[in-house]
Amino acid sequence: MSALALSVLLSLVSAVAYAAGAILQERVATDTADRPYAPLHNGVWWAAVVLNGLGAVLHVVALAYGPLSLVQPLGALTIVFALPMAALFVGRGAGHTAWRGAIMASVGLAGLLALTDGADSQSLAGGERLVLAAATFGAVGLLFLVAQVVGRRVVRSMVLAGAAGAAFGIASVFTKTVAVDWTSEAPTVQAPSLVVIAVLAACGLLLSQAAYRGAGLAAPLATVTVVNPVVAAAVGLTLFDEQFRYGVLGTVLALGSGVVAAGGLILLTTERLAVQTREARQHGKAASAARPSSWDRPPDDTEAPSDPDAALPQVGEGVDVGSVPRPRTHLEVEMWSRAVAGGS
């Protein structure tokens, strides 16, 4: 088997591992709603962690055997694999709108990454690493805070998924930097960068887990899948002197691919919002059907106790006031069931 074929095979297996991990994460989010971030006592969640780690390792090995321009776009197949796998193994099928959104996001991302021309391997200086790490933690923290005040569950999940994708993307940037600078003294010299990688990877995992809570599988997974490499590519374009292929034409095509990917994410978001609205309406109808019929009858005034603090009689009800032999705190009245026109 050639190195290129091995790289493609590893990339495909990596995408399948990521998809399986996402399916398990979404299942855990549904079953353990009280633990949105880290259900440590759930074995299924640890299986998802192992699958995500396996996908990451296979992706790195695929990069060692094949070009970045091939391996990165193949990673976009994660969302395409996840939908049929979810329908096959856990019985959670996706509608036509979700499929269209997932395919649009994958095609747009693949086109964007295929047009990115990686320059020679470079590294970041110590000051640049510090600034990038601080900016990343600040942005991820801000997105987390925004997610806490968002009312709609789907929008909140998309914000959390965007934060997770950003954390994963910058972790990839630091991984590339450490790989370029790796020497015999690397464990000591690269210790700060290794800590940043570990913290960002953990943040991405926990945020992505929370993103699946109440938002289904497709929308959060597509957001993480798109934002992750896009953030990494943006850093590469600005700090690593990478550029788009084919000059101005490549830049225009890349922007078009970005629009397609964004359109896919918007389609997935609106599809999930429509599903939740429909489920809420069905839930309301079911609750109305289960309500006792006596709730819909007007109150029987003859059975209801009188309100001693009522200021005036209601229009449409007859009032018979008896004599009051001595002063009392409240005036006792008897409400008759007959209607009196004009409310005299």
XYZ file of C-alpha atoms in Angstrom:
344
model
C 0.000 0.000 0.000
C 1.359 3.394 -0.952
C 1.841 6.174 1.582
C -0.936 8.214 -0.049
C -3.424 5.322 0.099
C -2.493 4.665 3.737
C -3.061 8.323 4.540
C -6.530 8.220 2.966
C -7.425 5.017 4.825
C -6.263 6.419 8.164
C -8.213 9.629 7.525
C -11.405 7.714 6.832
C -11.019 5.543 9.941
C -10.297 8.699 11.947
C -13.523 10.290 10.689
C -15.478 7.150 11.631
C -13.948 7.180 15.126
C -14.849 10.857 15.585
C -18.399 10.164 14.357
C -18.852 7.223 16.734
C -17.540 9.308 19.623
C -19.983 12.098 18.797
C -22.916 9.671 18.674
C -22.028 8.349 22.117
C -21.611 11.891 23.470
C -25.056 12.848 22.203
C -26.531 9.723 23.798
C -24.879 10.541 27.135
C -26.138 14.137 26.921
C -29.685 12.818 26.488
C -29.482 10.245 29.282
C -27.652 12.411 31.852
C -29.146 15.880 31.464
C -28.133 16.782 35.020
C -24.424 16.404 34.132
C -23.949 18.423 30.936
C -20.149 18.696 30.980
C -18.402 15.676 32.508
C -20.493 12.619 33.478
C -17.430 10.893 34.953
C -19.394 7.948 36.324
C -20.836 7.068 32.910
C -18.950 4.322 31.072
C -20.420 5.322 27.712
C -18.904 8.785 28.087
C -15.446 7.300 28.680
C -15.931 5.182 25.559
C -16.637 8.413 23.667
C -13.461 9.938 25.096
C -11.427 6.932 23.896
C -12.959 7.134 20.411
C -12.199 10.853 20.148
C -8.633 10.220 21.262
C -8.285 7.419 18.707
C -9.585 9.716 15.982
C -7.040 12.381 16.933
C -4.135 9.904 16.912
C -5.154 8.490 13.530
C -5.476 12.009 12.129
C -1.944 12.890 13.247
C -0.550 9.660 11.765
C -2.412 10.336 8.510
C -0.722 13.743 8.342
C 2.638 11.985 8.621
C 1.921 9.911 5.498
C -0.115 12.295 3.374
C -0.349 15.984 2.484
C -2.328 18.404 4.613
C -4.415 19.422 1.589
C -5.787 15.858 1.383
C -6.030 14.806 5.023
C -7.791 17.911 6.352
C -10.707 17.883 3.857
C -11.292 14.175 4.543
C -11.854 15.077 8.170
C -15.012 16.874 7.064
C -16.571 13.471 6.375
C -17.150 13.051 10.108
C -20.600 14.640 9.944
C -21.485 12.655 6.805
C -20.564 9.373 8.515
C -22.296 10.309 11.778
C -25.837 10.638 10.405
C -26.216 7.142 8.872
C -24.314 5.596 11.791
C -26.729 7.214 14.258
C -29.707 5.939 12.274
C -28.224 2.433 12.023
C -26.928 1.872 15.546
C -29.086 4.015 17.846
C -32.196 4.523 15.720
C -31.913 8.303 15.455
C -32.466 9.169 11.835
C -32.050 12.608 10.304
C -34.506 14.410 8.062
C -33.882 15.722 4.569
C -33.115 19.214 5.852
C -30.474 17.899 8.252
C -28.856 15.909 5.455
C -28.759 18.933 3.170
C -27.211 21.054 5.897
C -24.627 18.401 6.766
C -23.608 17.897 3.145
C -23.380 21.653 2.528
C -21.195 22.099 5.619
C -18.932 19.200 4.612
C -18.564 20.279 0.978
C -17.873 23.889 1.939
C -15.283 22.865 4.515
C -13.600 20.423 2.160
C -13.359 23.084 -0.530
C -11.980 25.649 1.898
C -9.286 23.324 3.207
C -8.382 22.011 -0.228
C -7.666 25.559 -1.373
C -5.392 26.299 1.599
C -1.759 25.971 0.556
C 0.438 24.997 3.496
C 3.813 26.715 3.563
C 6.987 25.233 4.969
C 6.646 24.049 8.553
C 7.125 26.947 10.913
C 6.901 27.567 14.614
C 5.656 30.313 16.876
C 7.916 32.355 19.113
C 7.377 32.357 22.862
C 5.624 35.721 22.853
C 3.327 34.700 20.005
C 2.379 31.520 21.842
C 1.535 33.462 24.974
C -0.635 35.954 23.100
C -2.385 33.219 21.122
C -3.068 31.170 24.259
C -4.412 34.182 26.162
C -6.630 35.239 23.246
C -7.956 31.701 22.851
C -8.814 31.225 26.510
C -10.424 34.666 26.551
C -12.537 33.928 23.455
C -13.574 30.480 24.676
C -14.472 31.903 28.093
C -16.518 34.682 26.498
C -18.435 32.210 24.333
C -19.100 30.092 27.400
C -20.549 33.086 29.245
C -22.665 34.037 26.234
C -24.047 30.502 26.112
C -25.214 30.797 29.719
C -27.514 33.741 28.940
C -28.931 32.463 25.643
C -32.545 31.398 25.988
C -32.915 28.964 23.078
C -31.322 25.575 23.682
C -30.223 25.086 20.084
C -28.533 28.484 19.894
C -26.838 27.848 23.227
C -25.578 24.501 21.940
C -24.237 26.078 18.767
C -22.337 28.692 20.794
C -20.841 25.968 22.996
C -19.959 23.918 19.910
C -18.253 26.960 18.388
C -16.207 27.385 21.571
C -15.281 23.691 21.475
C -14.226 23.942 17.832
C -12.072 26.978 18.582
C -10.388 25.152 21.475
C -9.691 22.112 19.295
C -8.424 24.266 16.441
C -5.905 26.198 18.532
C -4.836 22.947 20.199
C -3.977 21.726 16.690
C -1.938 24.878 16.091
C 0.078 24.307 19.283
C 0.495 20.636 18.356
C 1.981 21.649 15.011
C 4.288 24.126 16.746
C 5.509 21.536 19.240
C 6.067 19.004 16.457
C 8.210 21.467 14.505
C 10.319 22.391 17.540
C 10.589 18.852 18.960
C 14.141 18.018 20.049
C 15.794 15.820 22.649
C 15.143 18.588 25.197
C 11.530 19.050 24.085
C 9.753 17.643 27.182
C 11.262 20.428 29.285
C 11.342 23.264 26.780
C 7.873 22.543 25.386
C 6.217 21.934 28.761
C 4.118 25.168 28.700
C 2.849 24.403 25.187
C 2.047 20.820 26.171
C 0.038 22.112 29.118
C -1.866 24.493 26.823
C -2.615 21.611 24.434
C -3.918 19.434 27.265
C -6.107 22.195 28.732
C -7.550 23.203 25.350
C -8.272 19.585 24.431
C -10.046 19.034 27.762
C -12.041 22.256 27.336
C -13.038 21.256 23.818
C -14.195 17.828 24.993
C -16.280 19.196 27.878
C -17.800 22.004 25.808
C -18.691 19.654 22.964
C -20.337 17.306 25.470
C -22.498 20.157 26.766
C -23.304 21.230 23.199
C -25.163 17.966 22.527
C -27.583 18.615 25.385
C -31.002 19.242 23.892
C -29.712 20.018 20.384
C -29.478 16.626 18.747
C -26.432 15.309 16.919
C -26.086 17.001 13.540
C -25.986 20.716 14.402
C -23.374 20.647 17.212
C -21.189 18.078 15.430
C -21.215 20.060 12.191
C -20.309 23.227 14.081
C -17.343 21.602 15.829
C -16.240 19.920 12.586
C -16.286 23.209 10.667
C -15.005 25.647 13.291
C -12.055 23.451 14.315
C -10.130 23.454 11.003
C -11.334 26.918 10.011
C -9.811 28.435 13.165
C -6.604 26.472 12.609
C -6.483 27.590 8.966
C -7.065 31.213 9.974
C -4.078 31.058 12.330
C -2.032 29.415 9.592
C -2.900 32.181 7.151
C -2.038 34.952 9.610
C 0.902 33.524 11.570
C 2.394 30.743 9.438
C 2.360 32.640 6.112
C 0.048 30.080 4.530
C -2.080 31.203 1.592
C -4.817 30.094 -0.756
C -3.947 28.323 -3.990
C -4.486 29.924 -7.409
C -4.106 33.510 -6.223
C -7.156 35.743 -6.449
C -9.304 32.999 -7.992
C -8.432 30.646 -5.138
C -9.280 33.305 -2.592
C -12.681 33.897 -4.204
C -13.369 30.143 -4.327
C -12.316 29.808 -0.689
C -14.696 32.569 0.348
C -17.462 30.851 -1.608
C -16.685 27.574 0.147
C -16.879 29.366 3.481
C -20.303 30.736 2.574
C -21.499 27.237 1.631
C -20.233 25.822 4.923
C -21.866 28.628 6.900
C -25.112 28.071 4.993
C -25.032 24.418 5.978
C -24.618 25.317 9.649
C -27.473 27.822 9.448
C -29.663 25.197 7.783
C -28.882 22.697 10.531
C -29.628 25.269 13.214
C -32.969 26.324 11.751
C -33.912 22.677 11.179
C -33.294 21.863 14.818
C -35.177 24.968 15.973
C -38.151 23.871 13.852
C -38.010 20.392 15.388
C -38.004 21.785 18.911
C -40.892 24.144 18.115
C -42.901 21.256 16.696
C -42.138 19.080 19.728
C -43.180 21.893 22.084
C -46.504 22.281 20.255
C -47.148 18.550 20.368
C -46.324 18.527 24.060
C -48.749 21.397 24.644
C -51.523 19.589 22.762
C -50.906 16.411 24.731
C -51.030 18.324 28.008
C -54.287 20.008 26.948
C -55.834 16.648 26.024
C -54.856 15.189 29.392
C -56.351 18.109 31.349
C -59.547 17.265 33.309
C -62.702 18.420 31.551
C -63.882 20.140 34.711
C -61.107 22.725 34.169
C -62.925 23.970 31.079
C -66.319 24.479 32.791
C -67.170 27.884 34.221
C -66.993 27.973 38.032
C -70.148 27.163 39.947
C -70.796 30.173 42.136
C -73.128 28.240 44.423
C -70.312 25.903 45.433
C -67.544 28.484 45.648
C -67.044 30.281 48.993
C -67.694 34.012 49.068
C -64.785 36.387 49.021
C -65.074 38.619 52.090
C -62.693 41.153 50.607
C -64.516 41.665 47.268
C -65.001 45.402 46.639
C -67.971 45.321 44.197
C -70.383 42.728 42.791
C -69.644 41.430 39.313
C -71.819 42.508 36.378
C -74.257 39.778 35.348
C -74.789 38.300 38.817
C -77.775 38.913 41.082
C -76.963 40.118 44.583
C -79.273 39.815 47.598
C -78.063 41.782 50.609
C -79.664 41.060 53.948
C -79.941 43.438 56.903
C -76.925 43.867 59.082
C -77.984 43.991 62.750
C -74.629 45.164 64.016
C -71.372 46.464 62.549
C -69.187 43.770 61.046
C -65.786 43.732 59.484
C -67.107 42.129 56.270
C -70.467 42.321 54.566
C -71.869 38.838 53.949
C -73.562 38.510 50.545
C -75.285 35.629 48.821
C -74.599 35.197 45.096
C -77.550 33.835 43.129
C -76.997 31.859 39.965
C -79.521 33.859 37.910
C -78.166 36.583 35.588
C -79.374 40.151 35.963
C -79.153 42.247 32.836
C -77.331 45.495 33.414
C -75.825 44.330 36.672
C -78.081 46.396 38.975
